[in-house]
Tab-separated table of C-alpha atoms and ligand atoms in Angstrom:
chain	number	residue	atom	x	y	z
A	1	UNK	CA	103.976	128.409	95.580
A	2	UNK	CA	104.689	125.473	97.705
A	3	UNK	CA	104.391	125.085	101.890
A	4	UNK	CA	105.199	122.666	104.495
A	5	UNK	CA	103.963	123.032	108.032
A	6	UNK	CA	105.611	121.534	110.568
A	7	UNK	CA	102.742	121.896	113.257
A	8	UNK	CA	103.736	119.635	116.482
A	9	UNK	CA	106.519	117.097	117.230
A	10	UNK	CA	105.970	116.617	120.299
A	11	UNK	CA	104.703	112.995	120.238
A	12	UNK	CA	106.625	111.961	116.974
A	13	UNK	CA	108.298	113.356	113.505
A	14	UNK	CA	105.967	115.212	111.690
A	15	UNK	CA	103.590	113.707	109.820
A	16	UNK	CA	100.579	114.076	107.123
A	17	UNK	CA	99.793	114.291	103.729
A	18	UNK	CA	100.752	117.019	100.822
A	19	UNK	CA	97.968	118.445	98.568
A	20	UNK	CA	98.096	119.550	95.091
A	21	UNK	CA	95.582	122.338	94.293
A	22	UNK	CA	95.064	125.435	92.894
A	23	UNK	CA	93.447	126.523	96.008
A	24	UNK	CA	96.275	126.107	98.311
A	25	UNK	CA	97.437	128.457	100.394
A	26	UNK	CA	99.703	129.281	104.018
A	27	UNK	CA	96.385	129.529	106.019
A	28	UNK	CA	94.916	126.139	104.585
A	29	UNK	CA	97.846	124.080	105.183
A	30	UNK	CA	97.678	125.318	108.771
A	31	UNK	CA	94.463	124.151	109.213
A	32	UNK	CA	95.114	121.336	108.019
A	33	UNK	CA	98.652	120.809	109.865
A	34	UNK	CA	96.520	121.388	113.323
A	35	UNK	CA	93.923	119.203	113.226
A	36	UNK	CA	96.117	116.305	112.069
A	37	UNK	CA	98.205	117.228	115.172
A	38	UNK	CA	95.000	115.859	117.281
A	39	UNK	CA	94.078	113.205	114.814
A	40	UNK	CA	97.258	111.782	115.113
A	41	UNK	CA	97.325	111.523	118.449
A	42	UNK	CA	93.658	109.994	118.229
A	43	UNK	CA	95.304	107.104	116.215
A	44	UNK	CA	97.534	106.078	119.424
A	45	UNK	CA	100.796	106.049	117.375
A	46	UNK	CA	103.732	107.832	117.797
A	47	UNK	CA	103.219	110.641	114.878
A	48	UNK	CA	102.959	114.516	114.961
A	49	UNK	CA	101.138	116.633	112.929
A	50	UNK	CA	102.233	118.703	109.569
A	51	UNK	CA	100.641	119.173	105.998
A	52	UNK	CA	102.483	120.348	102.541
A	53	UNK	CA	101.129	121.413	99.538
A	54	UNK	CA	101.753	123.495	96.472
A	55	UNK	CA	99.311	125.253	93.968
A	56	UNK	CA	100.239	123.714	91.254
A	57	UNK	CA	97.181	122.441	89.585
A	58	UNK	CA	97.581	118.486	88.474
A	59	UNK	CA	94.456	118.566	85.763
A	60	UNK	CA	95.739	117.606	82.222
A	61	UNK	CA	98.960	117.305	82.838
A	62	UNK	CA	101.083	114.684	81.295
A	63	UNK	CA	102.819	112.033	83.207
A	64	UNK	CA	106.200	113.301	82.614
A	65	UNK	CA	105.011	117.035	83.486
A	66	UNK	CA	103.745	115.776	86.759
A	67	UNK	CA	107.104	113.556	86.948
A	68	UNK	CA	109.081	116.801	86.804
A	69	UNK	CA	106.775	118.967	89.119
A	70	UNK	CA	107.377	116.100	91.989
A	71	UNK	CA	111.126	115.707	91.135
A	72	UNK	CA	111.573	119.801	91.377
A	73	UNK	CA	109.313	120.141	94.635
A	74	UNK	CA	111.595	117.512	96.424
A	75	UNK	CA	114.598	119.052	95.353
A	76	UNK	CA	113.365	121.940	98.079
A	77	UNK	CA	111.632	119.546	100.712
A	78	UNK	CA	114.108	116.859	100.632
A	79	UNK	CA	116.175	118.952	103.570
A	80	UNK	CA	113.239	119.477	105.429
A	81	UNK	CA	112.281	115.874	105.719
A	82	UNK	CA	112.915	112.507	106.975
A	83	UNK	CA	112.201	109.130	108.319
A	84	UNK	CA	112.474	110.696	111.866
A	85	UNK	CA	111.768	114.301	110.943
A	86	UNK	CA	108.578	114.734	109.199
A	87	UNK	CA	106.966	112.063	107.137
A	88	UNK	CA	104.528	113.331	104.198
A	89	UNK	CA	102.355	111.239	102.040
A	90	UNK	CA	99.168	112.261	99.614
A	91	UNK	CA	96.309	113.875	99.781
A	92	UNK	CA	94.011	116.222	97.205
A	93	UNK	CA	96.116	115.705	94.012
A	94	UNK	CA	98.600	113.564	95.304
A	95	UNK	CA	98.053	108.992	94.488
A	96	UNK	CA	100.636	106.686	94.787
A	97	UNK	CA	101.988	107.798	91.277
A	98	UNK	CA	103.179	111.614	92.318
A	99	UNK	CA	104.517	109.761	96.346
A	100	UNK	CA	106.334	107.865	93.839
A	101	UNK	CA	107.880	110.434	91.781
A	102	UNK	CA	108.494	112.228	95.202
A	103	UNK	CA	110.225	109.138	97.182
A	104	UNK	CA	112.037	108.630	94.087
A	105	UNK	CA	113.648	111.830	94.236
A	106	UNK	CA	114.253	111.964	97.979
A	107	UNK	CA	115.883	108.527	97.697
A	108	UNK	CA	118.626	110.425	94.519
A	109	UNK	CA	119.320	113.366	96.854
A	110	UNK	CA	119.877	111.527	100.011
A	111	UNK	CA	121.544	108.402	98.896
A	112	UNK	CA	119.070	105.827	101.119
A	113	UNK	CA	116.195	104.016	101.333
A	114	UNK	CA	114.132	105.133	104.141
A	115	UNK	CA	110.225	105.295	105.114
A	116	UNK	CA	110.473	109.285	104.348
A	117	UNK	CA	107.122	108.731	102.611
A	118	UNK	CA	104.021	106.974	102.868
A	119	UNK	CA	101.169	105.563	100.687
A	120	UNK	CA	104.473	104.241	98.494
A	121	UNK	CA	103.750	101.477	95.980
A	122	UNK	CA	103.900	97.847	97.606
A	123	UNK	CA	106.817	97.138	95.365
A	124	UNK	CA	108.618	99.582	97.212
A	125	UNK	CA	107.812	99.712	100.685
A	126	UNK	CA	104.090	100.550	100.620
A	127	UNK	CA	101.290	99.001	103.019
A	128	UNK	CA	98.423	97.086	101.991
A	129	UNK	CA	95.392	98.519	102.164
A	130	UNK	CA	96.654	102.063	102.608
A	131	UNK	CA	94.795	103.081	99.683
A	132	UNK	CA	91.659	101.791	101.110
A	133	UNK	CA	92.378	103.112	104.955
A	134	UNK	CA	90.590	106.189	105.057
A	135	UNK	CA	87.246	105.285	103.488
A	136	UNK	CA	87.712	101.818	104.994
A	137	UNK	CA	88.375	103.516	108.588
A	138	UNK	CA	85.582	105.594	108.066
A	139	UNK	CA	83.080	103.416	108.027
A	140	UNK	CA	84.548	101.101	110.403
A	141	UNK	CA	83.747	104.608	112.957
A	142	UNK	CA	80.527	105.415	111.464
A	143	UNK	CA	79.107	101.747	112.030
A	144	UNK	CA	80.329	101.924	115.479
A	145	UNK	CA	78.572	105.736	115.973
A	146	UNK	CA	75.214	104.039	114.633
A	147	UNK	CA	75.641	100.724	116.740
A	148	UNK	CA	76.572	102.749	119.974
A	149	UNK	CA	74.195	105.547	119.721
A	150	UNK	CA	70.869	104.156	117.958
A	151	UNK	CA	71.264	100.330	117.801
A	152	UNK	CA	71.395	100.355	113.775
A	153	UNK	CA	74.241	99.702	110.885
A	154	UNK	CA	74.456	100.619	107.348
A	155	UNK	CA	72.807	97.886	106.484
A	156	UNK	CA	69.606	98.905	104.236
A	157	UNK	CA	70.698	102.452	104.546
A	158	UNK	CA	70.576	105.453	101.791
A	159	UNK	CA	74.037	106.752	101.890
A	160	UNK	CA	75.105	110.014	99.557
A	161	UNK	CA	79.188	110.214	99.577
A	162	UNK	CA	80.336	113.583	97.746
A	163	UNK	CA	83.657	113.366	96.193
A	164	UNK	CA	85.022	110.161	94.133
A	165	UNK	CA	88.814	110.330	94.941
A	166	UNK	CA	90.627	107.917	97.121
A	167	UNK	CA	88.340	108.348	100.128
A	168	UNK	CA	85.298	108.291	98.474
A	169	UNK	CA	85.804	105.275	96.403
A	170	UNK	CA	87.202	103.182	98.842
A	171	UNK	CA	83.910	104.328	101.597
A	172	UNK	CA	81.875	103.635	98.456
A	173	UNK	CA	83.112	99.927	98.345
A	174	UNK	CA	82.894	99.620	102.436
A	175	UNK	CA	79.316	100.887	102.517
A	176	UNK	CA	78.319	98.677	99.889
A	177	UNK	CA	79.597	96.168	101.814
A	178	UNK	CA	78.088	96.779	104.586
A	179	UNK	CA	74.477	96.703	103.155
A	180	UNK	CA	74.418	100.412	102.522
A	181	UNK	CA	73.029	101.486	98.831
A	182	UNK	CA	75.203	104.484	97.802
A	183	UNK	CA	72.737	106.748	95.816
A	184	UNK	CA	75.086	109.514	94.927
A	185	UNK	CA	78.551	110.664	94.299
A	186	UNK	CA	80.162	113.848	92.931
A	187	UNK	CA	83.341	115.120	91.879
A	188	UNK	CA	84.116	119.144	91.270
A	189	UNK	CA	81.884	119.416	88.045
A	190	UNK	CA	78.951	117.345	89.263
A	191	UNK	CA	76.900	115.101	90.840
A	192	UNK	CA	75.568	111.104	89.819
A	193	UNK	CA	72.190	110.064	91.301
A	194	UNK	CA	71.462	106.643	90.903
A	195	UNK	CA	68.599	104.825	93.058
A	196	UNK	CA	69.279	101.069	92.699
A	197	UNK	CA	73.310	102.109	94.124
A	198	UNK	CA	76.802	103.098	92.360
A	199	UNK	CA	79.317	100.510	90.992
A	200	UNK	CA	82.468	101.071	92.888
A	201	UNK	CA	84.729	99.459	89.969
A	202	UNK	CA	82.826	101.587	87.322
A	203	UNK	CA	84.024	104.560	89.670
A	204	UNK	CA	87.602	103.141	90.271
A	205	UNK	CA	87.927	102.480	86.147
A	206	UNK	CA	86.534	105.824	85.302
A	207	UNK	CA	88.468	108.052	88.374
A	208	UNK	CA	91.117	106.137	89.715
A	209	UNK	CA	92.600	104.124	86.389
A	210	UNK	CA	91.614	106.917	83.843
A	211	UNK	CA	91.202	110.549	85.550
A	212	UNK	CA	88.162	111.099	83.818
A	213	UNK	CA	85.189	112.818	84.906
A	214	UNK	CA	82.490	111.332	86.971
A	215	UNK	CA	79.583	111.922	83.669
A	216	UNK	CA	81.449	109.260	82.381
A	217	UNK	CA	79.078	107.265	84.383
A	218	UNK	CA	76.255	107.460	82.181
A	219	UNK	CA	78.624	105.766	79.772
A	220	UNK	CA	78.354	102.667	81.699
A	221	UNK	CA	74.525	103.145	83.691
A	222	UNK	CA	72.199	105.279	80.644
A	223	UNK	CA	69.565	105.404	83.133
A	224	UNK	CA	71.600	107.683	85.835
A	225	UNK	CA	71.011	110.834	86.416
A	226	UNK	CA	73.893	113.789	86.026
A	227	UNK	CA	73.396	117.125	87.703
A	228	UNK	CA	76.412	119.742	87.010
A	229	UNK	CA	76.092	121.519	90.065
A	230	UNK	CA	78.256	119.098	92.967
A	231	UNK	CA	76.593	121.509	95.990
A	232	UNK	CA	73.231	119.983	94.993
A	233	UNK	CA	73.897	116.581	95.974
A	234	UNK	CA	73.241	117.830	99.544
A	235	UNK	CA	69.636	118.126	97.840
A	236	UNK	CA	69.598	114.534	97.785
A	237	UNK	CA	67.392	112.230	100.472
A	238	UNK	CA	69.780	110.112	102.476
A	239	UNK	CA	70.163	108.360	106.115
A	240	UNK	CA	73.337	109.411	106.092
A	241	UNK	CA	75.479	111.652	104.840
A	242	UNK	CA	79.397	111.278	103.784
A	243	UNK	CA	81.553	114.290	102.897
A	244	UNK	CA	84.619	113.021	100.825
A	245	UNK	CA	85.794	116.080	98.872
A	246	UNK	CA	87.356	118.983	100.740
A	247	UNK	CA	86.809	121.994	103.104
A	248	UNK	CA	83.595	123.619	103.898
A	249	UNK	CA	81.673	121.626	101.495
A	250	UNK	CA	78.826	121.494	103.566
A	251	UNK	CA	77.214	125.158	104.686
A	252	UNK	CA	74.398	125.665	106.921
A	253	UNK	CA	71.928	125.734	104.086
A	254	UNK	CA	73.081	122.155	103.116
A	255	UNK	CA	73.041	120.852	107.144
A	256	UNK	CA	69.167	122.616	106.694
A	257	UNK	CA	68.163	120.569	104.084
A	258	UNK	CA	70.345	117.426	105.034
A	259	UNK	CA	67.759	118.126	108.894
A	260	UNK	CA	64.926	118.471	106.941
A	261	UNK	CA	65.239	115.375	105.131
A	262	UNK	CA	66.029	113.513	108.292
A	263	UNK	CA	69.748	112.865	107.647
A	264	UNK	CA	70.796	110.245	110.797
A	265	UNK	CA	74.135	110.659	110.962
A	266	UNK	CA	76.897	112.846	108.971
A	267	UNK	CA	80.643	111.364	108.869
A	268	UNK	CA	83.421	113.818	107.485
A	269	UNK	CA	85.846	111.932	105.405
A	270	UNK	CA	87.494	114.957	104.279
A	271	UNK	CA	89.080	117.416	106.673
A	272	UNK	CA	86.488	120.011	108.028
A	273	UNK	CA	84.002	119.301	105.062
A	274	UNK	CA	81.347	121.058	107.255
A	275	UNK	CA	81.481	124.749	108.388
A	276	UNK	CA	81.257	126.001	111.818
A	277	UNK	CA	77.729	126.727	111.657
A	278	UNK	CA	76.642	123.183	109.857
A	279	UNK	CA	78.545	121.593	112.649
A	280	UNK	CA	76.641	123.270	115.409
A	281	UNK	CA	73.547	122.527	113.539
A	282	UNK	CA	74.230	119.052	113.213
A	283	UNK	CA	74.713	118.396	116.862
A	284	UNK	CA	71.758	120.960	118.164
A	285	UNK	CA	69.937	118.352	116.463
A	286	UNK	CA	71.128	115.325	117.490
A	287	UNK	CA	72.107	114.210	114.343
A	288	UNK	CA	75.021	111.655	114.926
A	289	UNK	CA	78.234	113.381	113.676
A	290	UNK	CA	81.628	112.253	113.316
A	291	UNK	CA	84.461	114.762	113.025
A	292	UNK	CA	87.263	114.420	110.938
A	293	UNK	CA	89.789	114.308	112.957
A	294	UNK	CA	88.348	111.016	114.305
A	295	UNK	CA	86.125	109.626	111.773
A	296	UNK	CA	88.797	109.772	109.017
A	297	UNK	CA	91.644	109.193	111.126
A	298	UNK	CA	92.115	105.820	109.201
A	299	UNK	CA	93.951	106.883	106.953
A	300	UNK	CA	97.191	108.451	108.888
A	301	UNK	CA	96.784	105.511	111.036
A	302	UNK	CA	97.506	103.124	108.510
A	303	UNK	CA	100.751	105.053	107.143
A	304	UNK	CA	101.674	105.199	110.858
A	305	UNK	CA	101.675	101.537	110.446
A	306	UNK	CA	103.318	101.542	107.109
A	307	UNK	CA	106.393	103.427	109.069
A	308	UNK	CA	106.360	100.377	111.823
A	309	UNK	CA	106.589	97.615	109.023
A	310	UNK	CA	109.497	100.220	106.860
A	311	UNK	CA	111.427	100.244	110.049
A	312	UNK	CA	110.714	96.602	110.786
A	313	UNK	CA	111.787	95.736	107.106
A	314	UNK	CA	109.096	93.320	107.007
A	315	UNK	CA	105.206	94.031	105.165
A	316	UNK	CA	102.199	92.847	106.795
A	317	UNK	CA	98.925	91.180	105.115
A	318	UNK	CA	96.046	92.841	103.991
A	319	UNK	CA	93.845	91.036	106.671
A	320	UNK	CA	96.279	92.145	109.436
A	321	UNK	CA	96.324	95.826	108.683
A	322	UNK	CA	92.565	95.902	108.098
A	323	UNK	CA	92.021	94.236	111.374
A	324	UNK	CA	94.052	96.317	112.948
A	325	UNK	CA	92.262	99.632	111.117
A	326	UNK	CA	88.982	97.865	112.359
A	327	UNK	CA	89.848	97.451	116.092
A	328	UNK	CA	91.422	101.115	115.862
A	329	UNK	CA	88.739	102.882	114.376
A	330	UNK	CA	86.210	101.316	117.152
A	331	UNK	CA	88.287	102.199	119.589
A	332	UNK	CA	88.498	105.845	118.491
A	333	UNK	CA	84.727	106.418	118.508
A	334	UNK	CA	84.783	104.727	121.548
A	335	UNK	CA	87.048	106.893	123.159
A	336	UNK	CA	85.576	110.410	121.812
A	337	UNK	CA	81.881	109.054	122.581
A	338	UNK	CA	82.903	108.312	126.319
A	339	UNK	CA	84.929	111.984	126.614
A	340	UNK	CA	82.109	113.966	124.753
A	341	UNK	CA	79.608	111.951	127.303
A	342	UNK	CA	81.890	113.086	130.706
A	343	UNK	CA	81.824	116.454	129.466
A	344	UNK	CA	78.053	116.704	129.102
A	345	UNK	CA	77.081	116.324	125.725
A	346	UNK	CA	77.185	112.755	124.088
A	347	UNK	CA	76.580	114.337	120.588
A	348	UNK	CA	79.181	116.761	120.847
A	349	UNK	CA	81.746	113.807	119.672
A	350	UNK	CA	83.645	117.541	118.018
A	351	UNK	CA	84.052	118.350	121.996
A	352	UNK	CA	85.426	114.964	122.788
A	353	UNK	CA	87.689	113.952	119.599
A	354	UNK	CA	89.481	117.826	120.354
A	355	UNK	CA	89.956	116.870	124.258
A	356	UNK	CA	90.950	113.182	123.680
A	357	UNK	CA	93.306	114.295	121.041
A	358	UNK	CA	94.646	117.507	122.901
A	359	UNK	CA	95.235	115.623	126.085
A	360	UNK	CA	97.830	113.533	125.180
A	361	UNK	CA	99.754	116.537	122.933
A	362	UNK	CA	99.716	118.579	125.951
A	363	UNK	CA	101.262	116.156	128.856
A	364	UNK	CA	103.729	115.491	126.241
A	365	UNK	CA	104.533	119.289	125.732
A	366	UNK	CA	104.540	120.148	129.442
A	367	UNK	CA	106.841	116.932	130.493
A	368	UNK	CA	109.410	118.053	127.522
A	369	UNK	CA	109.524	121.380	128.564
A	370	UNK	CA	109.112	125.353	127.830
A	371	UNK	CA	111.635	127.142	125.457
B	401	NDP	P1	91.518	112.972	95.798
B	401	NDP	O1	92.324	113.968	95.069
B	401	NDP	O2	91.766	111.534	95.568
B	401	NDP	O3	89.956	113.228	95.547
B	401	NDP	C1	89.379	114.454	95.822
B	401	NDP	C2	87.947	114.436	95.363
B	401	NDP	O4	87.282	115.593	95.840
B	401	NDP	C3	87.798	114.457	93.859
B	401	NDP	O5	86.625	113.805	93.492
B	401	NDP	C4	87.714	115.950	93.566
B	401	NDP	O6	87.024	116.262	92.381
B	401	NDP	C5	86.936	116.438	94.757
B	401	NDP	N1	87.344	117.829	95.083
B	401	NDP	C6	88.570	118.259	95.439
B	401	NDP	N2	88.597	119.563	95.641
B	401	NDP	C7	87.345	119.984	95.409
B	401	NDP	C8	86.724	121.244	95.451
B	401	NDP	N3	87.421	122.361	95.760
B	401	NDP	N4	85.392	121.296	95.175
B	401	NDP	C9	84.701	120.167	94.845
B	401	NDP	N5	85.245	118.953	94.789
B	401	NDP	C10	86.537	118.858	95.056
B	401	NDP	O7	91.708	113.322	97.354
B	401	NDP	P2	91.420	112.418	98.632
B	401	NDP	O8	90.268	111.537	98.399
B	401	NDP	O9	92.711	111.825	99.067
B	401	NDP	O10	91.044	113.526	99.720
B	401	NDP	C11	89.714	113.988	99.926
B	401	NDP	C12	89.605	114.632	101.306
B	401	NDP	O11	89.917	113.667	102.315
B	401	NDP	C13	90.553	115.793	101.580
B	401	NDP	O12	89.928	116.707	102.458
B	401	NDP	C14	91.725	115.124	102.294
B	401	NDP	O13	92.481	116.033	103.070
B	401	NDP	C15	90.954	114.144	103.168
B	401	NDP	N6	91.718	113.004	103.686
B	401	NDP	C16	92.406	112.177	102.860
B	401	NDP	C17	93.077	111.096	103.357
B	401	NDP	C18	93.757	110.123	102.476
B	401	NDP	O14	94.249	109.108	102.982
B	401	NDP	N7	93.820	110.330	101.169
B	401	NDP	C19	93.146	110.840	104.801
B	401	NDP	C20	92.310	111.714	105.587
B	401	NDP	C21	91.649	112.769	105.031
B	401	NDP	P3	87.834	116.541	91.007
B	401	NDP	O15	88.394	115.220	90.599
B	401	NDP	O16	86.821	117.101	90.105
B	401	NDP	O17	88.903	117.535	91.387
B	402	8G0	O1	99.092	109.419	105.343
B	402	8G0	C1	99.019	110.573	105.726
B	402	8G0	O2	99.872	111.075	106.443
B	402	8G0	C2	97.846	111.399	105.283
B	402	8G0	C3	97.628	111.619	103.935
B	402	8G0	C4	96.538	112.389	103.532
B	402	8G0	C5	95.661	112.908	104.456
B	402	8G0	C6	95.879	112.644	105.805
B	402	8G0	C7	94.915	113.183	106.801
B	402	8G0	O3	94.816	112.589	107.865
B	402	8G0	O4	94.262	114.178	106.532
B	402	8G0	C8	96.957	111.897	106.213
């Protein structure tokens, strides 16, 4: 069973990713299709919001298998889709190798080469450092939030990052970079603990090149510890906290512990990875918390400029787009720190990121006019 909603279009075609996941279903995609709406107007480019999916589960299937689920899901999608329409990409399930399969098959039906997806391969009108955007962007936002709000970076920080999929790996390698020490990582069976930090190409060899499970680890680092329960990691001591996986991964008993071991700030890299209640918890206690819709707006921001360089016919360096995902990314927490301050709360950044976003989405409704 396969969706695609088209949420808002108010401020440009449709646009954001397509999941592949057994748990998929009409209400998550419109979730998901709603707060990208917002995000993407947080980004300042000219995108509107939508999200696809099917729930067709990717695990151990062949290459060819997952070559002929792409090829028979476009065969539906292609006519609701386009360059200037609605512009998917990945997301849960979905790497450069199914985008691919799926632009491949777009490009047979329609007869043209157009920027109908992003997150393509750079051989065929892909942008560097897309891969890298969201978990790149991410912590671009989340040193910002520290710098702003308590004078500190990640530098000689704990960090705990659940998930090890595109967004995790890539704010695994940013942290790291940034003088963090990554003590733990998970994917769906498990989590890895590991005090003296994780090696993001041990990570990228075992998940990314391989699609093996993150136990594999212990292949490479004997002396890390496995636990096969991935809601424990929240268990684990940190300064701050990084939720890469998926929806409502963090409940309020997690945000309790997370408190009680004096968690500084929590960053959602994956869309609504904290529930209502952990959300409220965070900011009643002043934890420093960036939404999703801003902190991992990174990612949509740099296939919003992968559209500008497919319509420009023309690629851009790896330095440029990062720069530009840098600058961005500031800007955004700048932007939702300011609104969340006017309206009362300077910790509510969930207040300001839904007002900033909204406002813009709104004027552009109202000056279009009512059907
Ligand atoms: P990937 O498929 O690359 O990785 C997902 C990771 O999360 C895997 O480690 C996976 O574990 C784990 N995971 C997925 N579902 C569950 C679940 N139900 N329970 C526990 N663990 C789970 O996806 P992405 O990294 O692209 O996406 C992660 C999140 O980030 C999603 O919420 C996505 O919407 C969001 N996001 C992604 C962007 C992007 O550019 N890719 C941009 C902005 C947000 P396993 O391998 O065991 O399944
Ligand atoms: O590039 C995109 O449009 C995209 C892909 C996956 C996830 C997201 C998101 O912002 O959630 C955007």
């Amino acid at each position: 069973r396969a969706f695609r909603v088209q949420f808002n279009s108010a401020i440009g075609p449709y646009k954001g990713g397509i999941r592949l996941h057994p748990s998929v279903n009409q209400s998550i995609m419109k979730f998901l299709a709603f707060e990208q709406t917002l995000k993407n107007s947080l980004t300042g480019l000219a995108m509107g919001g939508g999200k696809g999916g099917c729930d067709f589960d990717p695990k151990g299937k062949s290459d060819v298998e997952i070559m002929h689920f792409c090829q028979s899901f476009i065969t539906e999608l292609f006519r609701h889709i386009g360059a200037d329409t609605d512009v998917p990409a990945g997301d849960i399930g979905t790497g450069a190798r199914e985008v691919g399969y799926m632009f491949g098959q777009y490009k047979r039906l329609k007869n043209e080469f157009t920027g109908v997806f992003t997150g393509k391969g750079l051989a065929f009108g892909g942008s560097l450092a897309r891969p890298e955007a969201t978990g790149y962007g991410l912590c671009y936002f989340t040193n910002k939030m520290l710098e702003v709000m308590k004078q500190t970076s990640f530098k000689d920080k704990k960090v705990i990052i659940s998930g090890s999929g595109n967004v995790a790996m890539y704010a695994l390698q940013k942290v790291t970079e940034l003088g963090g020490t990554v003590v733990a990582m998970s994917d769906s069976g498990g989590y890895i603990y590991n005090e003296n930090g994780i090696d993001f190409e041990v990570i990228k060899e075992i998940k990314l090149n391989n699609r093996l499970r993150i136990n594999e680890y212990l292949k490479y680092y004997p002396e890390t510890v496995y636990v096969a329960n991935s809601k424990e990691i929240w268990g684990v001591k940190c300064d701050i906290a990084l939720p890469c996986a998926t929806q409502n991964e963090i409940d309020i008993e997690d945000a309790e512990k997370l408190v009680a071991n004096n968690v500084l700030a929590v960053a959602e890299g994956a869309n609504m990875p904290c529930t209502l209640e952990a959300t409220n918890y965070f900011i009643e206690n002043n934890v420093l918390y960036g939404p999703a819709k801003a902190a991992n707006a990174g990612g949509v921001l740099v296939s919003g400029l992968e559209m500008s360089q497919n319509s420009m016919r023309l690629s851009w360096s790896f330095e440029e787009v990062d720069e530009k995902l840098k600058n961005q990314m500031e800007k955004i927490f700048m932007e939702v720190y300011e609104c969340a301050k006017h309206y009362g709360n300077e910790y509510n950044t969930v207040l300001g990121a839904n007002i900033s976003g909204f406002k813009k989405v709104a004027t552009a409704m109202m000056a279009q006019g009512v059907c």
